[in-house]
PDB file of C-alpha atoms in Angstrom:
ATOM      1  CA  UNK A   1      97.094  17.167  92.891  1.00  0.00           C
ATOM      2  CA  UNK A   2      95.862  20.158  90.992  1.00  0.00           C
ATOM      3  CA  UNK A   3      98.634  19.822  88.446  1.00  0.00           C
ATOM      4  CA  UNK A   4      97.716  16.153  88.023  1.00  0.00           C
ATOM      5  CA  UNK A   5      94.039  16.987  87.511  1.00  0.00           C
ATOM      6  CA  UNK A   6      94.967  19.620  84.963  1.00  0.00           C
ATOM      7  CA  UNK A   7      97.101  17.142  83.025  1.00  0.00           C
ATOM      8  CA  UNK A   8      94.399  14.478  83.041  1.00  0.00           C
ATOM      9  CA  UNK A   9      91.874  16.933  81.524  1.00  0.00           C
ATOM     10  CA  UNK A  10      93.596  16.554  78.202  1.00  0.00           C
ATOM     11  CA  UNK A  11      94.117  19.152  75.529  1.00  0.00           C
ATOM     12  CA  UNK A  12      92.268  22.443  75.786  1.00  0.00           C
ATOM     13  CA  UNK A  13      89.635  23.056  73.058  1.00  0.00           C
ATOM     14  CA  UNK A  14      90.314  26.587  71.932  1.00  0.00           C
ATOM     15  CA  UNK A  15      87.069  26.625  69.830  1.00  0.00           C
ATOM     16  CA  UNK A  16      84.846  25.560  72.701  1.00  0.00           C
ATOM     17  CA  UNK A  17      83.200  28.965  73.002  1.00  0.00           C
ATOM     18  CA  UNK A  18      82.566  29.199  69.246  1.00  0.00           C
ATOM     19  CA  UNK A  19      81.162  25.671  69.160  1.00  0.00           C
ATOM     20  CA  UNK A  20      78.908  26.466  72.112  1.00  0.00           C
ATOM     21  CA  UNK A  21      77.595  29.539  70.294  1.00  0.00           C
ATOM     22  CA  UNK A  22      76.948  27.463  67.158  1.00  0.00           C
ATOM     23  CA  UNK A  23      75.092  24.827  69.143  1.00  0.00           C
ATOM     24  CA  UNK A  24      73.016  27.490  70.861  1.00  0.00           C
ATOM     25  CA  UNK A  25      72.072  28.916  67.461  1.00  0.00           C
ATOM     26  CA  UNK A  26      71.110  25.438  66.224  1.00  0.00           C
ATOM     27  CA  UNK A  27      69.050  24.815  69.344  1.00  0.00           C
ATOM     28  CA  UNK A  28      67.325  28.193  68.913  1.00  0.00           C
ATOM     29  CA  UNK A  29      66.544  27.422  65.239  1.00  0.00           C
ATOM     30  CA  UNK A  30      65.232  23.954  66.087  1.00  0.00           C
ATOM     31  CA  UNK A  31      63.093  25.356  68.893  1.00  0.00           C
ATOM     32  CA  UNK A  32      61.670  27.965  66.531  1.00  0.00           C
ATOM     33  CA  UNK A  33      60.915  25.299  63.927  1.00  0.00           C
ATOM     34  CA  UNK A  34      59.282  23.118  66.600  1.00  0.00           C
ATOM     35  CA  UNK A  35      57.104  26.016  67.723  1.00  0.00           C
ATOM     36  CA  UNK A  36      56.112  26.694  64.105  1.00  0.00           C
ATOM     37  CA  UNK A  37      55.212  23.025  63.593  1.00  0.00           C
ATOM     38  CA  UNK A  38      53.167  22.908  66.781  1.00  0.00           C
ATOM     39  CA  UNK A  39      51.328  26.072  65.722  1.00  0.00           C
ATOM     40  CA  UNK A  40      50.744  24.637  62.208  1.00  0.00           C
ATOM     41  CA  UNK A  41      49.390  21.396  63.699  1.00  0.00           C
ATOM     42  CA  UNK A  42      47.012  23.425  65.853  1.00  0.00           C
ATOM     43  CA  UNK A  43      45.796  25.406  62.858  1.00  0.00           C
ATOM     44  CA  UNK A  44      45.345  22.218  60.817  1.00  0.00           C
ATOM     45  CA  UNK A  45      43.333  20.609  63.587  1.00  0.00           C
ATOM     46  CA  UNK A  46      41.129  23.664  63.852  1.00  0.00           C
ATOM     47  CA  UNK A  47      40.698  23.670  60.078  1.00  0.00           C
ATOM     48  CA  UNK A  48      39.799  19.966  60.045  1.00  0.00           C
ATOM     49  CA  UNK A  49      37.286  20.445  62.840  1.00  0.00           C
ATOM     50  CA  UNK A  50      35.758  23.414  61.029  1.00  0.00           C
ATOM     51  CA  UNK A  51      35.564  21.472  57.743  1.00  0.00           C
ATOM     52  CA  UNK A  52      34.057  18.437  59.470  1.00  0.00           C
ATOM     53  CA  UNK A  53      31.494  20.607  61.219  1.00  0.00           C
ATOM     54  CA  UNK A  54      30.533  22.346  57.984  1.00  0.00           C
ATOM     55  CA  UNK A  55      30.601  19.031  56.114  1.00  0.00           C
ATOM     56  CA  UNK A  56      28.200  17.461  58.610  1.00  0.00           C
ATOM     57  CA  UNK A  57      25.827  20.397  58.374  1.00  0.00           C
ATOM     58  CA  UNK A  58      25.850  20.454  54.587  1.00  0.00           C
ATOM     59  CA  UNK A  59      25.616  16.675  54.318  1.00  0.00           C
ATOM     60  CA  UNK A  60      22.634  16.484  56.668  1.00  0.00           C
ATOM     61  CA  UNK A  61      20.903  19.333  54.828  1.00  0.00           C
ATOM     62  CA  UNK A  62      21.473  17.624  51.459  1.00  0.00           C
ATOM     63  CA  UNK A  63      20.483  14.252  52.932  1.00  0.00           C
ATOM     64  CA  UNK A  64      17.157  15.644  54.128  1.00  0.00           C
ATOM     65  CA  UNK A  65      16.454  17.136  50.687  1.00  0.00           C
ATOM     66  CA  UNK A  66      17.400  13.954  48.829  1.00  0.00           C
ATOM     67  CA  UNK A  67      15.372  11.848  51.265  1.00  0.00           C
ATOM     68  CA  UNK A  68      12.303  14.036  50.783  1.00  0.00           C
ATOM     69  CA  UNK A  69      12.553  13.930  46.981  1.00  0.00           C
ATOM     70  CA  UNK A  70      13.209  10.190  47.118  1.00  0.00           C
ATOM     71  CA  UNK A  71      10.032   9.514  49.066  1.00  0.00           C
ATOM     72  CA  UNK A  72       7.953  11.590  46.642  1.00  0.00           C
ATOM     73  CA  UNK A  73       9.459  10.036  43.509  1.00  0.00           C
ATOM     74  CA  UNK A  74       9.177   6.522  44.907  1.00  0.00           C
ATOM     75  CA  UNK A  75       5.475   7.003  45.553  1.00  0.00           C
ATOM     76  CA  UNK A  76       5.036   8.448  42.048  1.00  0.00           C
ATOM     77  CA  UNK A  77       6.893   5.600  40.315  1.00  0.00           C
ATOM     78  CA  UNK A  78       5.173   2.816  42.253  1.00  0.00           C
ATOM     79  CA  UNK A  79       1.765   4.450  42.370  1.00  0.00           C
ATOM     80  CA  UNK A  80       1.844   4.316  46.168  1.00  0.00           C
ATOM     81  CA  UNK A  81       3.926   2.812  48.935  1.00  0.00           C
ATOM     82  CA  UNK A  82       6.676   4.578  50.814  1.00  0.00           C
ATOM     83  CA  UNK A  83      10.461   4.629  51.075  1.00  0.00           C
ATOM     84  CA  UNK A  84      13.135   6.184  53.238  1.00  0.00           C
ATOM     85  CA  UNK A  85      16.888   6.586  53.538  1.00  0.00           C
ATOM     86  CA  UNK A  86      18.646   5.667  56.770  1.00  0.00           C
ATOM     87  CA  UNK A  87      22.138   6.402  58.060  1.00  0.00           C
ATOM     88  CA  UNK A  88      23.646   3.330  59.695  1.00  0.00           C
ATOM     89  CA  UNK A  89      26.718   2.033  61.529  1.00  0.00           C
ATOM     90  CA  UNK A  90      27.822   5.364  63.008  1.00  0.00           C
ATOM     91  CA  UNK A  91      26.387   8.419  64.726  1.00  0.00           C
ATOM     92  CA  UNK A  92      28.789  10.597  62.736  1.00  0.00           C
ATOM     93  CA  UNK A  93      27.098  11.250  59.379  1.00  0.00           C
ATOM     94  CA  UNK A  94      30.496  11.576  57.680  1.00  0.00           C
ATOM     95  CA  UNK A  95      31.356   7.994  58.609  1.00  0.00           C
ATOM     96  CA  UNK A  96      27.883   6.435  58.463  1.00  0.00           C
ATOM     97  CA  UNK A  97      26.653   4.012  55.867  1.00  0.00           C
ATOM     98  CA  UNK A  98      23.452   4.393  53.854  1.00  0.00           C
ATOM     99  CA  UNK A  99      20.568   1.945  53.815  1.00  0.00           C
ATOM    100  CA  UNK A 100      17.616   2.192  51.422  1.00  0.00           C
ATOM    101  CA  UNK A 101      14.313   1.000  52.846  1.00  0.00           C
ATOM    102  CA  UNK A 102      11.375   0.582  50.475  1.00  0.00           C
ATOM    103  CA  UNK A 103       7.775  -0.479  50.778  1.00  0.00           C
ATOM    104  CA  UNK A 104       6.023  -0.992  47.424  1.00  0.00           C
ATOM    105  CA  UNK A 105       2.215  -1.081  47.552  1.00  0.00           C
ATOM    106  CA  UNK A 106       0.995  -4.221  49.301  1.00  0.00           C
ATOM    107  CA  UNK A 107       4.379  -5.088  50.813  1.00  0.00           C
ATOM    108  CA  UNK A 108       6.120  -4.390  54.106  1.00  0.00           C
ATOM    109  CA  UNK A 109       9.029  -2.004  54.589  1.00  0.00           C
ATOM    110  CA  UNK A 110      12.246  -3.844  53.763  1.00  0.00           C
ATOM    111  CA  UNK A 111      15.810  -3.360  52.566  1.00  0.00           C
ATOM    112  CA  UNK A 112      16.490  -2.741  48.870  1.00  0.00           C
ATOM    113  CA  UNK A 113      18.272  -6.093  48.491  1.00  0.00           C
ATOM    114  CA  UNK A 114      15.052  -7.961  49.318  1.00  0.00           C
ATOM    115  CA  UNK A 115      13.044  -6.400  46.467  1.00  0.00           C
ATOM    116  CA  UNK A 116      12.600  -7.915  43.035  1.00  0.00           C
ATOM    117  CA  UNK A 117      14.812  -6.861  40.143  1.00  0.00           C
ATOM    118  CA  UNK A 118      12.246  -4.474  38.662  1.00  0.00           C
ATOM    119  CA  UNK A 119      11.468  -2.962  42.057  1.00  0.00           C
ATOM    120  CA  UNK A 120      15.167  -2.442  42.707  1.00  0.00           C
ATOM    121  CA  UNK A 121      15.522  -0.621  39.390  1.00  0.00           C
ATOM    122  CA  UNK A 122      12.563   1.674  40.069  1.00  0.00           C
ATOM    123  CA  UNK A 123      13.846   2.401  43.582  1.00  0.00           C
ATOM    124  CA  UNK A 124      17.324   3.156  42.265  1.00  0.00           C
ATOM    125  CA  UNK A 125      15.848   5.467  39.613  1.00  0.00           C
ATOM    126  CA  UNK A 126      13.846   7.288  42.282  1.00  0.00           C
ATOM    127  CA  UNK A 127      17.058   7.834  44.259  1.00  0.00           C
ATOM    128  CA  UNK A 128      19.008   8.896  41.164  1.00  0.00           C
ATOM    129  CA  UNK A 129      16.367  11.426  40.184  1.00  0.00           C
ATOM    130  CA  UNK A 130      16.091  12.610  43.802  1.00  0.00           C
ATOM    131  CA  UNK A 131      19.773  13.511  43.677  1.00  0.00           C
ATOM    132  CA  UNK A 132      19.187  15.360  40.404  1.00  0.00           C
ATOM    133  CA  UNK A 133      16.372  17.366  41.935  1.00  0.00           C
ATOM    134  CA  UNK A 134      18.647  18.313  44.839  1.00  0.00           C
ATOM    135  CA  UNK A 135      21.710  19.057  42.694  1.00  0.00           C
ATOM    136  CA  UNK A 136      20.689  19.389  39.023  1.00  0.00           C
ATOM    137  CA  UNK A 137      23.182  18.490  36.307  1.00  0.00           C
ATOM    138  CA  UNK A 138      23.075  19.563  32.631  1.00  0.00           C
ATOM    139  CA  UNK A 139      23.143  15.997  31.283  1.00  0.00           C
ATOM    140  CA  UNK A 140      22.404  12.488  32.513  1.00  0.00           C
ATOM    141  CA  UNK A 141      23.180   9.187  30.775  1.00  0.00           C
ATOM    142  CA  UNK A 142      20.916   6.200  31.516  1.00  0.00           C
ATOM    143  CA  UNK A 143      22.161   2.896  30.128  1.00  0.00           C
ATOM    144  CA  UNK A 144      19.522   0.161  29.722  1.00  0.00           C
ATOM    145  CA  UNK A 145      17.815   1.084  33.000  1.00  0.00           C
ATOM    146  CA  UNK A 146      14.443  -0.003  31.606  1.00  0.00           C
ATOM    147  CA  UNK A 147      15.598  -3.501  30.623  1.00  0.00           C
ATOM    148  CA  UNK A 148      14.239  -5.272  33.772  1.00  0.00           C
ATOM    149  CA  UNK A 149      10.925  -3.359  33.727  1.00  0.00           C
ATOM    150  CA  UNK A 150       7.590  -4.493  32.369  1.00  0.00           C
ATOM    151  CA  UNK A 151       5.499  -2.257  30.096  1.00  0.00           C
ATOM    152  CA  UNK A 152       3.531  -0.652  32.925  1.00  0.00           C
ATOM    153  CA  UNK A 153       6.685   0.324  34.799  1.00  0.00           C
ATOM    154  CA  UNK A 154       8.379   1.503  31.606  1.00  0.00           C
ATOM    155  CA  UNK A 155       5.417   3.844  31.085  1.00  0.00           C
ATOM    156  CA  UNK A 156       5.850   5.230  34.625  1.00  0.00           C
ATOM    157  CA  UNK A 157       9.566   5.618  34.041  1.00  0.00           C
ATOM    158  CA  UNK A 158       9.006   7.519  30.782  1.00  0.00           C
ATOM    159  CA  UNK A 159       6.460   9.844  32.373  1.00  0.00           C
ATOM    160  CA  UNK A 160       8.858  10.655  35.207  1.00  0.00           C
ATOM    161  CA  UNK A 161      11.678  11.116  32.711  1.00  0.00           C
ATOM    162  CA  UNK A 162       9.589  13.635  30.775  1.00  0.00           C
ATOM    163  CA  UNK A 163       8.926  15.586  33.980  1.00  0.00           C
ATOM    164  CA  UNK A 164      12.627  15.583  34.848  1.00  0.00           C
ATOM    165  CA  UNK A 165      13.554  16.744  31.340  1.00  0.00           C
ATOM    166  CA  UNK A 166      11.297  19.780  31.769  1.00  0.00           C
ATOM    167  CA  UNK A 167      13.608  20.898  34.588  1.00  0.00           C
ATOM    168  CA  UNK A 168      16.470  21.629  32.188  1.00  0.00           C
ATOM    169  CA  UNK A 169      18.427  18.371  32.345  1.00  0.00           C
ATOM    170  CA  UNK A 170      19.053  16.577  29.051  1.00  0.00           C
ATOM    171  CA  UNK A 171      18.781  12.813  29.244  1.00  0.00           C
ATOM    172  CA  UNK A 172      20.649  10.449  26.961  1.00  0.00           C
ATOM    173  CA  UNK A 173      18.901   7.080  27.226  1.00  0.00           C
ATOM    174  CA  UNK A 174      20.459   3.916  25.828  1.00  0.00           C
ATOM    175  CA  UNK A 175      17.619   1.461  25.334  1.00  0.00           C
ATOM    176  CA  UNK A 176      16.129  -1.293  23.201  1.00  0.00           C
ATOM    177  CA  UNK A 177      12.606  -0.926  24.565  1.00  0.00           C
ATOM    178  CA  UNK A 178      10.071   0.179  21.980  1.00  0.00           C
ATOM    179  CA  UNK A 179       7.997   2.176  24.488  1.00  0.00           C
ATOM    180  CA  UNK A 180      10.996   4.153  25.700  1.00  0.00           C
ATOM    181  CA  UNK A 181      12.143   4.884  22.150  1.00  0.00           C
ATOM    182  CA  UNK A 182       8.661   6.045  21.205  1.00  0.00           C
ATOM    183  CA  UNK A 183       8.670   8.629  24.019  1.00  0.00           C
ATOM    184  CA  UNK A 184      12.005  10.229  23.100  1.00  0.00           C
ATOM    185  CA  UNK A 185      12.443  13.528  21.241  1.00  0.00           C
ATOM    186  CA  UNK A 186      15.230  12.230  19.012  1.00  0.00           C
ATOM    187  CA  UNK A 187      16.516   8.775  18.169  1.00  0.00           C
ATOM    188  CA  UNK A 188      20.045   7.768  17.218  1.00  0.00           C
ATOM    189  CA  UNK A 189      20.662   4.251  16.025  1.00  0.00           C
ATOM    190  CA  UNK A 190      22.960   2.085  13.989  1.00  0.00           C
ATOM    191  CA  UNK A 191      21.614   0.113  11.052  1.00  0.00           C
ATOM    192  CA  UNK A 192      23.229  -2.217   8.550  1.00  0.00           C
ATOM    193  CA  UNK A 193      21.554  -1.655   5.197  1.00  0.00           C
ATOM    194  CA  UNK A 194      24.336  -3.639   3.538  1.00  0.00           C
ATOM    195  CA  UNK A 195      26.138  -6.556   5.075  1.00  0.00           C
ATOM    196  CA  UNK A 196      29.258  -5.328   6.862  1.00  0.00           C
ATOM    197  CA  UNK A 197      28.413  -1.635   6.378  1.00  0.00           C
ATOM    198  CA  UNK A 198      27.063   0.144   9.476  1.00  0.00           C
ATOM    199  CA  UNK A 199      25.290   3.454   9.171  1.00  0.00           C
ATOM    200  CA  UNK A 200      24.249   5.947  11.844  1.00  0.00           C
ATOM    201  CA  UNK A 201      20.608   6.971  11.631  1.00  0.00           C
ATOM    202  CA  UNK A 202      19.046   9.981  13.370  1.00  0.00           C
ATOM    203  CA  UNK A 203      15.297  10.619  13.610  1.00  0.00           C
ATOM    204  CA  UNK A 204      13.743  13.739  15.109  1.00  0.00           C
ATOM    205  CA  UNK A 205      10.496  12.326  16.470  1.00  0.00           C
ATOM    206  CA  UNK A 206       9.165  15.679  17.597  1.00  0.00           C
ATOM    207  CA  UNK A 207       9.673  17.128  14.110  1.00  0.00           C
ATOM    208  CA  UNK A 208       8.104  14.004  12.586  1.00  0.00           C
ATOM    209  CA  UNK A 209       5.006  14.482  14.741  1.00  0.00           C
ATOM    210  CA  UNK A 210       4.741  18.109  13.641  1.00  0.00           C
ATOM    211  CA  UNK A 211       4.988  17.094   9.968  1.00  0.00           C
ATOM    212  CA  UNK A 212       2.339  14.404  10.457  1.00  0.00           C
ATOM    213  CA  UNK A 213      -0.045  16.864  12.092  1.00  0.00           C
ATOM    214  CA  UNK A 214       0.565  19.353   9.296  1.00  0.00           C
ATOM    215  CA  UNK A 215      -0.061  16.712   6.649  1.00  0.00           C
TER     216      UNK A 215
END
């Protein structure tokens, strides 16, 4: 019986011990790699949690500053009223949406989409400038932002723009409004003195005013 069992076992693998050692080494290497991956995942999760926590704190701090500036600038542009920024749709500020609520003088507090075109522009400008006051930039380009505004609101916009320019930010305003152009320090335009020939024209209005006063 024992002889029969031995014969049915088949050929003897003379490299069995070496193969077992190789497999053990592979298992050890794979276990080490798995442990390294698990440790790396743990560190990444801790890093993500730390970044999210810091991001929430910094976002909320910046949000409060922007919201405060926005309320002040809105009141200045509209000559009254009030406005506020609200986080919506989620309790997590990093995943929340933003809703702009505005109340021009004589109206009730309502969403930005319910305001008139000119009111929407002034509200958007108040928010844009509020961001600049919170995080100033060296230059800002405004493209035809005064187009929907009437003369009274253009005057308010220009006065606010002059105050913002005193803070060190240079504003490049693309406009066709005569009142806005009259309040700029320098004008750049394109004229066609001859048909088909365009020419760039630059006028230093501040220097022109000085020469007029001297004359």
